[in-house]
Amino acid sequence: MKNEQQFKDQYVLVLGLAKSGEAASRLLFRLGAHVTVNDAKPIEENPKAKELEGLGIKVVCGAHPLTLLDEPIDFIVKNPGIPYSNPIISEAIKRGITVVTEVELASMLSEADMIAITGSNGKTTTTTLVVEMLKNSGKEPLVAGNIGTVACEVAEKATAENIIVTEVSSFQLQGTKNFHPKVAVLLNLFDAHLDYHGTKEAYGHAKAKIFANQEENDFYVINVDDDFVVKLAEGVKGTKIPFSTTTEVADGAYVKDHVVFFKDEKIIDQAEITLPGKHNLENILAAIAAAKTMGARTDQIVNVLKSFTGVKHRVQYVTTYNDRKFFNDSKATNILAAQAAVSAFTEPVILLAGGLDRGNSFDAFIPSLEKVKAVVTFGETKEKMKSAAKEAGVEIIKEVLNVEEAVPVAYHLSEAGDIILLSPACASWDQYKTFEERGDKFIYAVEQLIQR
């Protein structure tokens, strides 16, 4: 690690545990900081807090008392999900106390160069692709952030012989001051997380912090097909590496005559790529741009693109049974993600959709549903989803209890050559603890269908 002495005898408040808070607390304590952990969950229901207390870390649980700010505090590390309207955060900012998220610690400590990837959709897929593409190159890639191990834990162990590839959210980026990736990637920007950020402009400003500290010898990879992304990248220092699915960009990644190029080098024929969908082609171009910039070999990139079938729960190919292909897109917890999944296929789609009701309508989903052969819906939003499907002219609409029941119903509605796609367009929390659990239930139900 670099600069590890900078935290010795610093007074740090870690607000909110979860994975990032726990990792930051342990790391700062090892580096000699005076750490106080504050979590809303009561101590008797909080085994992680008890573990930290056992190490000698001060723990305050059950509420976020403002009296914590009366103690000496050099800075606060907050859980990304805690809003800035939280009383202790807003009061800390009023008092001039620095508030960061743990990715800031990772950037401060890492000896390794970092590729940071953000966007409204496609972060996980692109991050995974970059990691795979960089294998067998000059430096060993390490994955960090929401997709893998907490970034500050990875940074603690990384050396100059590594490259850290990290997926970062707007929540994490908003809490950065000096965060400095060698390569910053901004994939796209849609209306998302407005309940947290308030406006698309504020959301975009948080995303743009990925570029804020870049210097002339750094690189930024941007989607030049997205006007909002282009605007956010105006004035960024460093070398621009554009990517586009619609325009030949000589200094970046693009498609010409169904062939993928990076600058003037042919990478692969589009027909050889196993990952379906236009949205994934954007992810692939961004990944190529980032990976090639950091020394990835073309043969490794080609091998990845010929074999990579998707991240688990994100348009993940599950199996083919009786000439029906099953795809798990449980991570599609909003309409935009589900629209991208449906548009990825030219074959007839049997769509499994529904879940937590957040009060929104599905009017924006109707144009995508017009392309769907049948809808099997479940969860709190099943009536809304049925209404949208009827409005879209879908002729076959079935209602079931849950994902497990949806699979055999979808199969019996299907014909040879059809796609059976779980892409819920809703969060999972009405019936499942996580979208991962929902996706696993889908996969298990497919396995049971085949066994029967």
Coordinates of C-alpha atoms in Angstrom, one line a residue:
M1 CA 0.0 0.0 0.0
K2 CA 1.0 3.6 -0.5
N3 CA 0.5 6.4 1.9
E4 CA -0.6 4.0 4.6
Q5 CA 0.8 6.2 7.4
Q6 CA -1.6 9.0 6.5
F7 CA -4.4 7.4 8.6
K8 CA -2.3 6.8 11.8
D9 CA -4.0 8.6 14.8
Q10 CA -6.7 9.9 12.6
Y11 CA -10.2 10.0 14.1
V12 CA -12.7 8.3 11.7
L13 CA -16.4 7.7 12.0
V14 CA -17.7 4.9 9.8
L15 CA -21.4 5.3 9.3
G16 CA -23.3 2.2 8.3
L17 CA -21.8 -1.3 8.3
A18 CA -22.7 -3.7 5.4
K19 CA -19.7 -5.0 3.5
S20 CA -18.1 -1.7 2.7
G21 CA -18.4 -0.3 6.2
E22 CA -17.0 -3.4 7.8
A23 CA -14.1 -3.5 5.4
A24 CA -13.3 0.2 5.9
S25 CA -13.5 -0.2 9.7
R26 CA -11.1 -3.1 9.8
L27 CA -8.6 -1.5 7.4
L28 CA -8.5 1.8 9.1
F29 CA -8.1 0.2 12.5
R30 CA -5.2 -1.9 11.2
L31 CA -3.6 1.3 9.9
G32 CA -3.7 2.9 13.3
A33 CA -6.8 5.1 13.1
H34 CA -9.1 5.8 16.0
V35 CA -12.3 4.2 14.5
T36 CA -15.9 4.6 15.7
V37 CA -18.6 2.6 13.9
N38 CA -22.2 3.7 13.9
D39 CA -25.0 1.4 12.6
A40 CA -28.7 1.8 12.8
K41 CA -29.3 -1.9 13.6
P42 CA -29.3 -2.7 17.3
I43 CA -26.1 -4.4 18.7
E44 CA -28.0 -7.6 19.7
E45 CA -29.0 -8.1 16.0
N46 CA -25.7 -7.0 14.7
P47 CA -23.0 -9.8 14.7
K48 CA -20.6 -7.8 12.6
A49 CA -20.7 -4.9 15.0
K50 CA -20.0 -7.3 17.8
E51 CA -17.0 -8.7 16.0
L52 CA -15.6 -5.2 15.5
E53 CA -16.2 -4.3 19.1
G54 CA -14.3 -7.4 20.0
L55 CA -11.3 -6.1 18.1
G56 CA -11.3 -2.9 20.3
I57 CA -13.2 -0.7 17.8
K58 CA -15.8 1.7 19.4
V59 CA -19.3 0.7 18.3
V60 CA -22.5 2.7 18.6
C61 CA -25.6 0.9 17.4
G62 CA -29.4 1.4 17.3
A63 CA -29.5 5.0 16.0
H64 CA -27.4 7.8 14.5
P65 CA -27.0 10.2 17.4
L66 CA -25.8 13.7 16.5
T67 CA -23.7 13.6 19.7
L68 CA -21.2 11.5 17.7
L69 CA -20.2 14.7 15.9
D70 CA -19.1 16.2 19.2
E71 CA -16.2 13.8 19.4
P72 CA -13.0 14.5 17.4
I73 CA -13.6 13.5 13.8
D74 CA -11.1 14.0 10.9
F75 CA -13.5 12.4 8.3
I76 CA -16.5 10.2 7.9
V77 CA -16.7 7.1 5.7
K78 CA -20.4 6.5 4.9
N79 CA -22.2 3.6 3.5
P80 CA -23.1 4.5 -0.2
G81 CA -26.8 3.8 0.4
I82 CA -27.2 6.3 3.2
P83 CA -28.6 9.5 1.7
Y84 CA -27.0 12.9 2.3
S85 CA -30.3 14.0 3.9
N86 CA -29.5 11.7 6.9
P87 CA -29.3 14.1 9.8
I88 CA -25.8 13.1 10.9
I89 CA -24.5 13.5 7.4
S90 CA -26.1 16.8 6.7
E91 CA -24.9 18.2 10.0
A92 CA -21.4 16.9 9.4
I93 CA -21.3 18.7 6.1
K94 CA -22.5 21.9 7.7
R95 CA -19.6 21.6 10.2
G96 CA -17.1 21.2 7.4
I97 CA -16.3 17.5 8.1
T98 CA -15.2 15.6 5.1
V99 CA -17.6 12.7 4.1
V100 CA -16.4 10.0 1.7
T101 CA -17.2 6.4 0.6
E102 CA -14.8 3.6 0.9
V103 CA -13.7 3.7 -2.8
E104 CA -12.0 6.9 -1.8
L105 CA -9.8 4.9 0.6
A106 CA -9.0 2.4 -2.1
S107 CA -7.8 5.1 -4.5
M108 CA -5.7 6.7 -1.8
L109 CA -4.0 3.4 -0.8
S110 CA -3.6 1.4 -4.0
E111 CA -0.2 0.9 -5.6
A112 CA -2.0 -0.6 -8.7
D113 CA -3.4 1.4 -11.5
M114 CA -7.2 1.4 -11.5
I115 CA -9.9 1.0 -14.2
A116 CA -13.2 2.4 -12.9
I117 CA -16.4 1.6 -14.7
T118 CA -19.8 3.3 -14.2
G119 CA -23.1 3.9 -16.1
S120 CA -26.8 3.3 -15.6
N121 CA -26.7 -0.2 -17.2
G122 CA -24.0 -2.6 -18.1
K123 CA -21.4 -2.0 -15.4
T124 CA -21.2 -5.6 -14.2
T125 CA -21.0 -7.1 -17.6
T126 CA -18.3 -4.6 -18.7
T127 CA -16.3 -5.0 -15.6
T128 CA -16.3 -8.8 -16.0
L129 CA -15.3 -8.5 -19.6
V130 CA -12.4 -6.2 -18.9
V131 CA -11.1 -8.5 -16.1
E132 CA -11.2 -11.5 -18.4
M133 CA -9.6 -9.6 -21.4
L134 CA -6.7 -8.4 -19.2
K135 CA -5.8 -12.0 -18.1
N136 CA -2.5 -13.2 -19.5
S137 CA -1.3 -9.7 -20.2
G138 CA 1.5 -7.7 -18.6
K139 CA -0.3 -7.1 -15.3
E140 CA -2.7 -9.3 -13.3
P141 CA -6.2 -7.9 -13.0
L142 CA -8.0 -7.8 -9.7
V143 CA -11.8 -7.2 -9.6
A144 CA -13.2 -4.9 -7.0
G145 CA -16.3 -3.0 -6.0
N146 CA -20.0 -4.0 -6.2
I147 CA -19.1 -7.0 -8.4
G148 CA -16.5 -8.5 -6.1
T149 CA -14.5 -7.8 -3.0
V150 CA -14.8 -4.4 -1.4
A151 CA -12.4 -2.0 -3.2
C152 CA -10.4 -0.9 -0.2
E153 CA -9.7 -4.6 0.7
V154 CA -8.4 -5.2 -2.8
A155 CA -6.3 -2.1 -2.7
E156 CA -4.7 -3.2 0.5
K157 CA -3.2 -6.3 -1.1
A158 CA -2.6 -4.9 -4.7
T159 CA 0.9 -4.1 -5.9
A160 CA 2.2 -2.2 -8.9
E161 CA 2.1 -5.6 -10.8
N162 CA -1.7 -5.5 -10.7
I163 CA -4.5 -3.6 -12.3
I164 CA -7.7 -3.1 -10.2
V165 CA -10.9 -3.2 -12.3
T166 CA -13.8 -1.8 -10.2
E167 CA -17.5 -1.2 -10.8
V168 CA -18.6 2.0 -9.2
S169 CA -22.0 3.4 -8.6
S170 CA -23.2 7.0 -8.5
F171 CA -23.7 6.6 -4.7
Q172 CA -20.1 5.6 -4.3
L173 CA -18.8 8.3 -6.7
Q174 CA -20.7 11.1 -5.0
G175 CA -18.7 10.4 -1.9
T176 CA -15.3 10.9 -3.5
K177 CA -12.8 13.8 -3.3
N178 CA -9.5 12.6 -4.8
F179 CA -10.6 9.3 -6.5
H180 CA -8.3 8.8 -9.4
P181 CA -8.6 6.0 -11.9
K182 CA -6.0 5.6 -14.6
V183 CA -8.9 4.7 -17.0
A184 CA -12.4 6.0 -16.3
V185 CA -15.3 4.4 -18.3
L186 CA -18.8 6.0 -18.5
L187 CA -21.1 3.7 -20.4
N188 CA -24.5 5.5 -20.6
L189 CA -26.8 7.6 -18.5
F190 CA -30.6 7.1 -18.1
D191 CA -33.1 8.4 -15.6
A192 CA -32.3 6.2 -12.6
H193 CA -31.9 6.6 -8.8
L194 CA -33.8 9.9 -8.9
D195 CA -35.3 9.1 -5.5
Y196 CA -31.7 9.4 -4.2
H197 CA -30.2 12.1 -6.4
G198 CA -33.3 14.2 -7.0
T199 CA -32.7 15.1 -10.7
K200 CA -31.0 13.6 -13.7
E201 CA -28.5 16.5 -13.6
A202 CA -27.5 15.7 -10.0
Y203 CA -27.3 12.0 -10.9
G204 CA -25.0 12.9 -13.9
H205 CA -22.9 15.1 -11.8
A206 CA -22.3 12.2 -9.4
K207 CA -21.3 9.9 -12.3
A208 CA -19.0 12.6 -13.8
K209 CA -16.9 12.5 -10.6
I210 CA -15.2 9.5 -12.1
F211 CA -13.3 11.9 -14.3
A212 CA -12.8 14.7 -11.8
N213 CA -9.1 14.0 -10.8
Q214 CA -7.8 12.6 -14.1
E215 CA -4.6 14.1 -15.5
E216 CA -3.1 14.4 -18.9
N217 CA -1.5 10.9 -18.8
D218 CA -4.9 9.2 -17.9
F219 CA -7.6 7.9 -20.2
Y220 CA -11.4 8.2 -20.3
V221 CA -13.6 5.9 -22.3
I222 CA -17.0 7.3 -23.2
N223 CA -20.1 6.3 -25.2
V224 CA -20.2 9.0 -27.9
D225 CA -23.7 7.7 -29.0
D226 CA -25.0 9.1 -25.6
D227 CA -25.3 12.9 -25.8
F228 CA -25.6 13.3 -22.0
V229 CA -22.4 11.3 -21.5
V230 CA -20.5 13.4 -24.1
K231 CA -21.7 16.6 -22.3
L232 CA -20.5 15.3 -18.9
A233 CA -17.1 14.5 -20.3
E234 CA -16.5 18.0 -21.7
G235 CA -13.2 19.5 -20.4
V236 CA -11.9 16.2 -18.9
K237 CA -8.1 16.0 -18.9
G238 CA -6.4 13.0 -20.4
T239 CA -6.9 11.1 -23.6
K240 CA -10.4 10.4 -24.9
I241 CA -11.1 6.8 -26.1
P242 CA -14.6 6.9 -27.7
F243 CA -16.7 3.9 -28.5
S244 CA -19.8 3.8 -30.8
T245 CA -22.1 1.2 -32.3
T246 CA -23.3 3.6 -35.0
T247 CA -20.3 5.7 -36.1
E248 CA -16.7 4.8 -37.1
V249 CA -14.5 6.5 -34.5
A250 CA -10.9 6.2 -35.7
D251 CA -9.4 6.7 -32.3
G252 CA -11.6 4.2 -30.4
A253 CA -13.8 1.1 -30.6
Y254 CA -16.5 0.7 -33.2
V255 CA -18.3 -1.6 -35.7
K256 CA -17.8 -1.4 -39.4
D257 CA -19.4 -3.9 -41.9
H258 CA -20.2 -6.2 -39.0
V259 CA -16.6 -6.3 -37.8
V260 CA -15.4 -4.9 -34.4
F261 CA -12.4 -2.7 -34.6
F262 CA -10.2 -0.9 -32.1
K263 CA -8.6 2.0 -33.9
D264 CA -7.4 0.5 -37.1
E265 CA -7.1 -3.1 -35.8
K266 CA -9.6 -5.7 -36.6
I267 CA -10.6 -7.5 -33.4
I268 CA -13.5 -9.9 -34.3
D269 CA -16.3 -10.5 -36.7
Q270 CA -19.6 -9.6 -34.9
A271 CA -21.1 -13.0 -35.8
E272 CA -18.4 -14.7 -33.6
I273 CA -19.5 -12.9 -30.4
T274 CA -21.6 -15.1 -28.1
L275 CA -23.1 -12.4 -26.0
P276 CA -26.4 -11.2 -27.5
G277 CA -27.9 -7.8 -27.8
K278 CA -27.1 -4.2 -28.9
H279 CA -26.7 -3.1 -25.3
N280 CA -24.0 -5.8 -24.9
L281 CA -22.3 -4.7 -28.0
E282 CA -21.9 -1.3 -26.3
N283 CA -20.5 -3.1 -23.2
I284 CA -18.1 -5.1 -25.4
L285 CA -16.8 -2.0 -27.2
A286 CA -16.2 -0.2 -23.9
A287 CA -14.4 -3.2 -22.5
I288 CA -12.2 -3.5 -25.5
A289 CA -11.3 0.2 -25.3
A290 CA -10.4 0.0 -21.6
A291 CA -8.6 -3.4 -21.9
K292 CA -6.5 -2.5 -25.0
T293 CA -5.5 0.8 -23.5
M294 CA -4.1 -1.1 -20.5
G295 CA -2.2 -3.7 -22.6
A296 CA -4.6 -6.5 -23.2
R297 CA -3.7 -9.0 -26.0
T298 CA -6.0 -9.2 -29.0
D299 CA -6.0 -13.0 -29.0
Q300 CA -7.1 -13.0 -25.3
I301 CA -9.9 -10.5 -26.1
V302 CA -11.1 -12.7 -29.0
N303 CA -11.1 -15.8 -26.9
V304 CA -13.2 -14.0 -24.3
L305 CA -15.7 -12.7 -26.8
K306 CA -16.1 -16.2 -28.4
S307 CA -16.8 -17.9 -25.1
F308 CA -18.4 -15.3 -22.7
T309 CA -22.1 -15.9 -22.4
G310 CA -22.9 -13.3 -19.7
V311 CA -22.8 -12.4 -16.0
K312 CA -25.0 -14.5 -13.7
H313 CA -28.4 -12.9 -13.4
R314 CA -27.8 -10.5 -16.3
V315 CA -29.1 -12.0 -19.6
Q316 CA -27.4 -15.1 -18.4
Y317 CA -27.8 -18.1 -20.8
V318 CA -29.0 -21.0 -18.7
T319 CA -29.7 -23.9 -21.0
T320 CA -31.4 -25.1 -24.2
Y321 CA -34.2 -27.7 -23.7
N322 CA -36.3 -29.0 -26.6
D323 CA -35.1 -26.1 -28.8
R324 CA -36.1 -23.5 -26.2
K325 CA -33.4 -21.2 -24.8
F326 CA -33.7 -20.1 -21.2
F327 CA -32.1 -16.8 -20.1
N328 CA -31.9 -15.5 -16.5
D329 CA -32.0 -11.7 -16.3
S330 CA -33.1 -11.4 -12.7
K331 CA -30.8 -8.3 -12.3
A332 CA -33.2 -6.4 -14.5
T333 CA -34.9 -4.6 -11.6
N334 CA -36.1 -1.6 -13.6
I335 CA -37.9 -1.0 -17.0
L336 CA -34.8 0.2 -18.8
A337 CA -32.8 -3.0 -18.0
A338 CA -35.8 -5.2 -19.1
Q339 CA -36.2 -3.2 -22.3
A340 CA -32.5 -3.9 -23.1
A341 CA -32.9 -7.6 -22.5
V342 CA -36.1 -8.0 -24.6
S343 CA -34.5 -6.1 -27.5
A344 CA -31.5 -8.4 -27.4
F345 CA -33.4 -11.1 -29.1
T346 CA -34.8 -11.5 -32.6
E347 CA -36.5 -14.8 -31.8
P348 CA -40.0 -14.9 -30.2
V349 CA -39.8 -14.2 -26.4
I350 CA -41.9 -15.6 -23.6
L351 CA -41.3 -13.0 -20.9
L352 CA -41.4 -13.6 -17.1
A353 CA -41.9 -10.3 -15.3
G354 CA -43.2 -8.7 -12.2
G355 CA -42.1 -8.0 -8.6
L356 CA -42.0 -5.3 -6.0
D357 CA -44.5 -2.4 -6.6
R358 CA -42.7 0.9 -6.2
G359 CA -45.7 2.9 -7.4
N360 CA -44.6 3.4 -11.0
S361 CA -46.6 2.4 -14.1
F362 CA -45.3 0.3 -16.9
D363 CA -46.4 2.6 -19.7
A364 CA -42.7 3.1 -20.8
F365 CA -42.4 -0.7 -21.1
I366 CA -45.3 -1.0 -23.6
P367 CA -43.3 -0.5 -26.8
S368 CA -40.9 -3.3 -25.8
L369 CA -43.8 -5.6 -24.9
E370 CA -45.2 -5.2 -28.4
K371 CA -42.4 -7.5 -29.5
V372 CA -43.2 -10.2 -27.0
K373 CA -45.1 -13.4 -27.8
A374 CA -46.4 -14.0 -24.3
V375 CA -46.1 -12.6 -20.8
V376 CA -46.2 -14.6 -17.5
T377 CA -46.4 -12.2 -14.6
F378 CA -46.2 -12.6 -10.8
G379 CA -45.6 -10.6 -7.6
E380 CA -47.1 -7.3 -6.5
T381 CA -47.0 -5.7 -9.9
K382 CA -48.8 -8.5 -11.7
E383 CA -52.0 -6.5 -12.4
K384 CA -50.0 -3.5 -13.7
M385 CA -47.9 -5.8 -15.8
K386 CA -51.0 -7.5 -17.2
S387 CA -52.5 -4.1 -18.1
A388 CA -49.3 -3.0 -19.9
A389 CA -49.2 -6.3 -21.8
K390 CA -52.8 -5.9 -22.9
E391 CA -52.2 -2.3 -24.0
A392 CA -49.2 -3.6 -26.0
G393 CA -51.4 -6.2 -27.8
V394 CA -49.8 -9.3 -26.2
E395 CA -52.3 -12.1 -27.0
I396 CA -51.1 -14.6 -24.3
I397 CA -51.0 -13.3 -20.7
K398 CA -50.8 -15.6 -17.7
E399 CA -50.7 -14.8 -14.0
V400 CA -48.9 -17.0 -11.5
L401 CA -47.8 -16.8 -7.9
N402 CA -44.0 -16.6 -8.3
V403 CA -41.0 -17.3 -10.6
E404 CA -41.0 -21.1 -9.7
E405 CA -44.6 -21.4 -11.1
A406 CA -43.8 -19.2 -14.0
V407 CA -41.2 -21.5 -15.6
P408 CA -43.4 -24.5 -16.4
V409 CA -46.2 -22.2 -17.5
A410 CA -43.9 -20.3 -19.9
Y411 CA -42.5 -23.6 -21.3
H412 CA -46.0 -24.9 -22.1
L413 CA -46.8 -21.6 -23.9
S414 CA -43.6 -21.9 -25.9
E415 CA -42.7 -23.5 -29.2
A416 CA -39.4 -24.7 -30.7
G417 CA -37.1 -21.7 -31.4
D418 CA -38.6 -19.5 -28.6
I419 CA -36.7 -17.6 -25.9
I420 CA -37.9 -18.0 -22.3
L421 CA -36.6 -14.9 -20.5
L422 CA -36.8 -13.9 -16.9
S423 CA -36.5 -10.1 -17.0
P424 CA -38.7 -8.8 -14.2
A425 CA -38.5 -5.0 -14.6
C426 CA -39.0 -4.9 -10.9
A427 CA -37.1 -5.4 -7.7
S428 CA -37.4 -8.7 -5.9
W429 CA -38.1 -7.8 -2.3
D430 CA -41.9 -8.6 -2.4
Q431 CA -41.1 -12.3 -2.6
Y432 CA -37.3 -12.8 -2.5
K433 CA -34.5 -11.4 -0.3
T434 CA -32.4 -10.5 -3.4
F435 CA -32.5 -10.5 -7.2
E436 CA -29.8 -13.3 -6.9
E437 CA -32.2 -15.5 -4.9
R438 CA -34.9 -14.9 -7.5
G439 CA -32.5 -15.8 -10.4
D440 CA -31.4 -18.9 -8.6
K441 CA -35.0 -20.0 -8.1
F442 CA -35.5 -19.5 -11.8
I443 CA -32.5 -21.7 -12.7
Y444 CA -33.6 -24.4 -10.2
A445 CA -37.2 -24.3 -11.7
V446 CA -35.7 -24.8 -15.2
E447 CA -33.6 -27.8 -13.9
Q448 CA -36.8 -29.3 -12.3
L449 CA -38.7 -28.8 -15.5
I450 CA -36.1 -30.7 -17.5
Q451 CA -35.9 -33.5 -14.9
R452 CA -39.6 -34.0 -15.1

